[in-house]
Amino acid sequence: DKYVQTLYIDADDVMWAGTWGEGLYESKDGLSWNVVSDVSSANTINAVVPDYQGNMWVGEWNSGLLSFNNGKWTNYDGKQIKLGDSTVTSIAPDAKNVIWIGTYHGLTSYDEVSGTGINYNINNSKLPDDDVYSLCVDTKDNVWVGTINGLAKYNRRTWTVYRHMNTPELPSNLILCLACDRKGNIWIGT
């Protein structure tokens, strides 16, 4: 019995399952699952997401961020790409080769091309809280950030914050999951 945190099915229909305390698993048929032993020493996987180039990004509990490219895993620690901390809660790539990474200490944008990162938190942005639980990038390239204290939209210049008091449609300020569809809708789980 495994507690699955995240699922992803890649372009080759390989299923990836990130678990709490038992690592990353893959399956080609959904019946037989194999542990991906060369990922890292972390046992808890919070996010598995592809980017637009076909690389896979894995967010770990207390061990940072990993990418899988050309058959090789690369581990990025928090200092290397300016993560708020080393627990990655969510990942959302955009079409400009930027990987958006949520942690319990803010939001990081990591530019794959330049290798640089920027950390956004309550002290240097209008992020409603440093506890980032969920992310998505919409069809207009806005970054949506779900936190423990509200929802934020970042258009690369300005922040718009949505909370229950200014957005009655939000039943709660605790935003647990987000999904951006191809029609431009933002789906919010509270």
Tab-separated table of C-alpha atoms in Angstrom:
chain	number	residue	atom	x	y	z
A	1	ASP	CA	0.000	0.000	0.000
A	2	LYS	CA	1.461	3.287	-1.151
A	3	TYR	CA	0.236	6.836	-0.537
A	4	VAL	CA	0.414	8.465	-3.980
A	5	GLN	CA	1.001	12.244	-3.931
A	6	THR	CA	1.144	12.916	-7.667
A	7	LEU	CA	0.607	11.193	-11.023
A	8	TYR	CA	1.842	11.966	-14.513
A	9	ILE	CA	1.505	10.100	-17.834
A	10	ASP	CA	4.214	10.989	-20.351
A	11	ALA	CA	4.058	11.146	-24.166
A	12	ASP	CA	5.011	7.425	-24.362
A	13	ASP	CA	2.135	6.514	-21.992
A	14	VAL	CA	4.568	5.684	-19.195
A	15	MET	CA	2.881	6.371	-15.856
A	16	TRP	CA	4.868	8.053	-13.089
A	17	ALA	CA	3.689	8.026	-9.476
A	18	GLY	CA	5.281	10.093	-6.742
A	19	THR	CA	4.648	8.648	-3.302
A	20	TRP	CA	4.869	9.789	0.275
A	21	GLY	CA	7.845	8.068	1.872
A	22	GLU	CA	8.417	5.446	-0.839
A	23	GLY	CA	9.927	7.335	-3.788
A	24	LEU	CA	9.094	7.558	-7.479
A	25	TYR	CA	7.566	4.664	-9.438
A	26	GLU	CA	7.006	4.069	-13.146
A	27	SER	CA	4.770	1.705	-15.059
A	28	LYS	CA	4.221	0.960	-18.737
A	29	ASP	CA	0.975	-0.950	-18.229
A	30	GLY	CA	-0.474	0.273	-14.920
A	31	LEU	CA	-0.220	-3.218	-13.437
A	32	SER	CA	3.483	-3.651	-12.824
A	33	TRP	CA	5.223	-0.737	-11.049
A	34	ASN	CA	8.982	-0.300	-10.676
A	35	VAL	CA	10.748	2.025	-8.274
A	36	VAL	CA	12.969	4.586	-10.009
A	37	SER	CA	15.992	3.979	-7.830
A	38	ASP	CA	18.371	6.484	-9.427
A	39	VAL	CA	16.224	9.552	-8.728
A	40	SER	CA	17.669	10.605	-5.375
A	41	SER	CA	17.746	9.686	-1.744
A	42	ALA	CA	14.444	11.477	-1.122
A	43	ASN	CA	11.550	9.180	-0.431
A	44	THR	CA	8.709	11.655	-0.791
A	45	ILE	CA	7.774	13.024	-4.217
A	46	ASN	CA	5.302	15.931	-4.272
A	47	ALA	CA	5.206	16.781	-7.992
A	48	VAL	CA	6.018	15.181	-11.371
A	49	VAL	CA	5.576	17.534	-14.341
A	50	PRO	CA	6.898	17.751	-17.941
A	51	ASP	CA	8.194	20.924	-19.546
A	52	TYR	CA	7.693	21.993	-23.152
A	53	GLN	CA	10.935	20.297	-24.280
A	54	GLY	CA	9.890	16.914	-22.904
A	55	ASN	CA	12.076	17.013	-19.775
A	56	MET	CA	10.491	15.733	-16.606
A	57	TRP	CA	10.682	17.754	-13.394
A	58	VAL	CA	10.292	16.153	-9.978
A	59	GLY	CA	9.677	18.053	-6.750
A	60	GLU	CA	10.817	16.378	-3.567
A	61	TRP	CA	10.173	16.756	0.120
A	62	ASN	CA	13.262	18.296	1.727
A	63	SER	CA	15.574	17.421	-1.208
A	64	GLY	CA	14.847	20.085	-3.825
A	65	LEU	CA	14.182	19.702	-7.499
A	66	LEU	CA	15.213	17.117	-10.093
A	67	SER	CA	15.049	17.051	-13.867
A	68	PHE	CA	15.222	14.088	-16.212
A	69	ASN	CA	16.721	14.869	-19.611
A	70	ASN	CA	18.349	12.559	-22.183
A	71	GLY	CA	18.276	9.611	-19.785
A	72	LYS	CA	20.049	11.490	-16.977
A	73	TRP	CA	18.784	12.859	-13.653
A	74	THR	CA	20.046	16.241	-12.408
A	75	ASN	CA	19.460	17.387	-8.823
A	76	TYR	CA	19.079	21.108	-8.102
A	77	ASP	CA	19.438	22.122	-4.484
A	78	GLY	CA	17.709	25.150	-2.989
A	79	LYS	CA	20.700	27.478	-3.108
A	80	GLN	CA	21.597	26.626	-6.701
A	81	ILE	CA	18.330	27.929	-8.160
A	82	LYS	CA	17.159	30.161	-5.270
A	83	LEU	CA	14.381	27.946	-3.959
A	84	GLY	CA	12.589	29.308	-0.913
A	85	ASP	CA	13.425	25.996	0.752
A	86	SER	CA	14.189	22.441	-0.294
A	87	THR	CA	10.629	21.117	-0.071
A	88	VAL	CA	9.071	21.502	-3.508
A	89	THR	CA	5.282	21.409	-3.279
A	90	SER	CA	4.359	22.185	-6.896
A	91	ILE	CA	5.857	22.789	-10.338
A	92	ALA	CA	4.483	24.547	-13.439
A	93	PRO	CA	6.587	25.071	-16.569
A	94	ASP	CA	5.733	27.808	-19.038
A	95	ALA	CA	6.294	28.131	-22.784
A	96	LYS	CA	9.284	30.460	-22.251
A	97	ASN	CA	11.480	27.752	-20.657
A	98	VAL	CA	10.795	29.018	-17.149
A	99	ILE	CA	10.007	26.481	-14.450
A	100	TRP	CA	7.802	27.881	-11.669
A	101	ILE	CA	8.401	26.123	-8.364
A	102	GLY	CA	6.296	26.337	-5.212
A	103	THR	CA	7.777	25.732	-1.765
A	104	TYR	CA	6.822	26.429	1.836
A	105	HIS	CA	8.925	29.601	1.627
A	106	GLY	CA	7.676	31.203	-1.554
A	107	LEU	CA	7.651	30.878	-5.323
A	108	THR	CA	10.742	30.493	-7.520
A	109	SER	CA	11.057	31.111	-11.234
A	110	TYR	CA	13.947	29.137	-12.737
A	111	ASP	CA	15.046	30.015	-16.274
A	112	GLU	CA	16.327	26.820	-17.908
A	113	VAL	CA	18.266	28.697	-20.590
A	114	SER	CA	20.179	31.148	-18.380
A	115	GLY	CA	20.306	28.892	-15.324
A	116	THR	CA	19.123	31.704	-13.053
A	117	GLY	CA	16.410	31.735	-10.438
A	118	ILE	CA	14.338	34.390	-8.654
A	119	ASN	CA	12.550	33.759	-5.373
A	120	TYR	CA	9.293	35.594	-4.668
A	121	ASN	CA	7.952	35.774	-1.132
A	122	ILE	CA	5.762	37.979	1.063
A	123	ASN	CA	8.667	40.367	1.637
A	124	ASN	CA	9.491	41.146	-2.020
A	125	SER	CA	6.178	40.577	-3.839
A	126	LYS	CA	2.409	40.613	-3.335
A	127	LEU	CA	2.340	36.843	-2.861
A	128	PRO	CA	-0.456	36.327	-0.282
A	129	ASP	CA	1.527	33.758	1.709
A	130	ASP	CA	4.870	31.950	1.518
A	131	ASP	CA	3.205	28.523	1.767
A	132	VAL	CA	2.656	27.743	-1.926
A	133	TYR	CA	0.553	24.624	-2.471
A	134	SER	CA	-0.297	24.735	-6.165
A	135	LEU	CA	0.620	26.369	-9.472
A	136	CYS	CA	-0.529	26.595	-13.072
A	137	VAL	CA	0.281	28.749	-16.096
A	138	ASP	CA	-2.681	29.834	-18.203
A	139	THR	CA	-3.001	30.326	-21.975
A	140	LYS	CA	-2.017	34.010	-21.616
A	141	ASP	CA	1.165	33.021	-19.739
A	142	ASN	CA	-0.098	34.256	-16.366
A	143	VAL	CA	1.197	32.314	-13.383
A	144	TRP	CA	-1.508	31.295	-10.894
A	145	VAL	CA	-0.329	30.598	-7.358
A	146	GLY	CA	-2.415	28.808	-4.739
A	147	THR	CA	-1.351	29.479	-1.166
A	148	ILE	CA	-2.575	28.823	2.329
A	149	ASN	CA	-3.917	32.397	2.418
A	150	GLY	CA	-5.365	33.076	-1.020
A	151	LEU	CA	-4.858	32.887	-4.765
A	152	ALA	CA	-2.492	35.108	-6.761
A	153	LYS	CA	-2.167	35.823	-10.468
A	154	TYR	CA	1.230	37.078	-11.639
A	155	ASN	CA	1.523	38.442	-15.183
A	156	ARG	CA	5.328	38.993	-14.939
A	157	ARG	CA	4.752	42.656	-14.000
A	158	THR	CA	1.953	42.863	-11.458
A	159	TRP	CA	0.264	40.671	-8.881
A	160	THR	CA	-3.483	40.313	-8.358
A	161	VAL	CA	-4.554	38.638	-5.118
A	162	TYR	CA	-7.892	36.907	-4.677
A	163	ARG	CA	-9.229	36.059	-1.239
A	164	HIS	CA	-12.668	35.099	-0.015
A	165	MET	CA	-13.314	38.685	1.178
A	166	ASN	CA	-12.748	40.214	-2.309
A	167	THR	CA	-13.803	37.161	-4.347
A	168	PRO	CA	-16.931	35.620	-2.800
A	169	GLU	CA	-16.797	32.744	-5.317
A	170	LEU	CA	-13.788	31.420	-3.382
A	171	PRO	CA	-15.236	29.427	-0.488
A	172	SER	CA	-11.871	29.448	1.295
A	173	ASN	CA	-8.478	31.159	1.191
A	174	LEU	CA	-6.772	27.761	1.362
A	175	ILE	CA	-6.010	26.898	-2.282
A	176	LEU	CA	-4.963	23.241	-2.465
A	177	CYS	CA	-4.934	22.607	-6.215
A	178	LEU	CA	-5.093	24.507	-9.499
A	179	ALA	CA	-5.546	23.553	-13.132
A	180	CYS	CA	-5.442	25.798	-16.191
A	181	ASP	CA	-7.258	24.390	-19.207
A	182	ARG	CA	-6.746	25.164	-22.925
A	183	LYS	CA	-9.903	27.283	-23.024
A	184	GLY	CA	-8.420	29.739	-20.515
A	185	ASN	CA	-10.401	28.524	-17.500
A	186	ILE	CA	-8.735	28.329	-14.099
A	187	TRP	CA	-9.955	25.445	-11.938
A	188	ILE	CA	-9.479	25.923	-8.208
A	189	GLY	CA	-9.666	23.340	-5.443
A	190	THR	CA	-10.086	24.606	-1.887
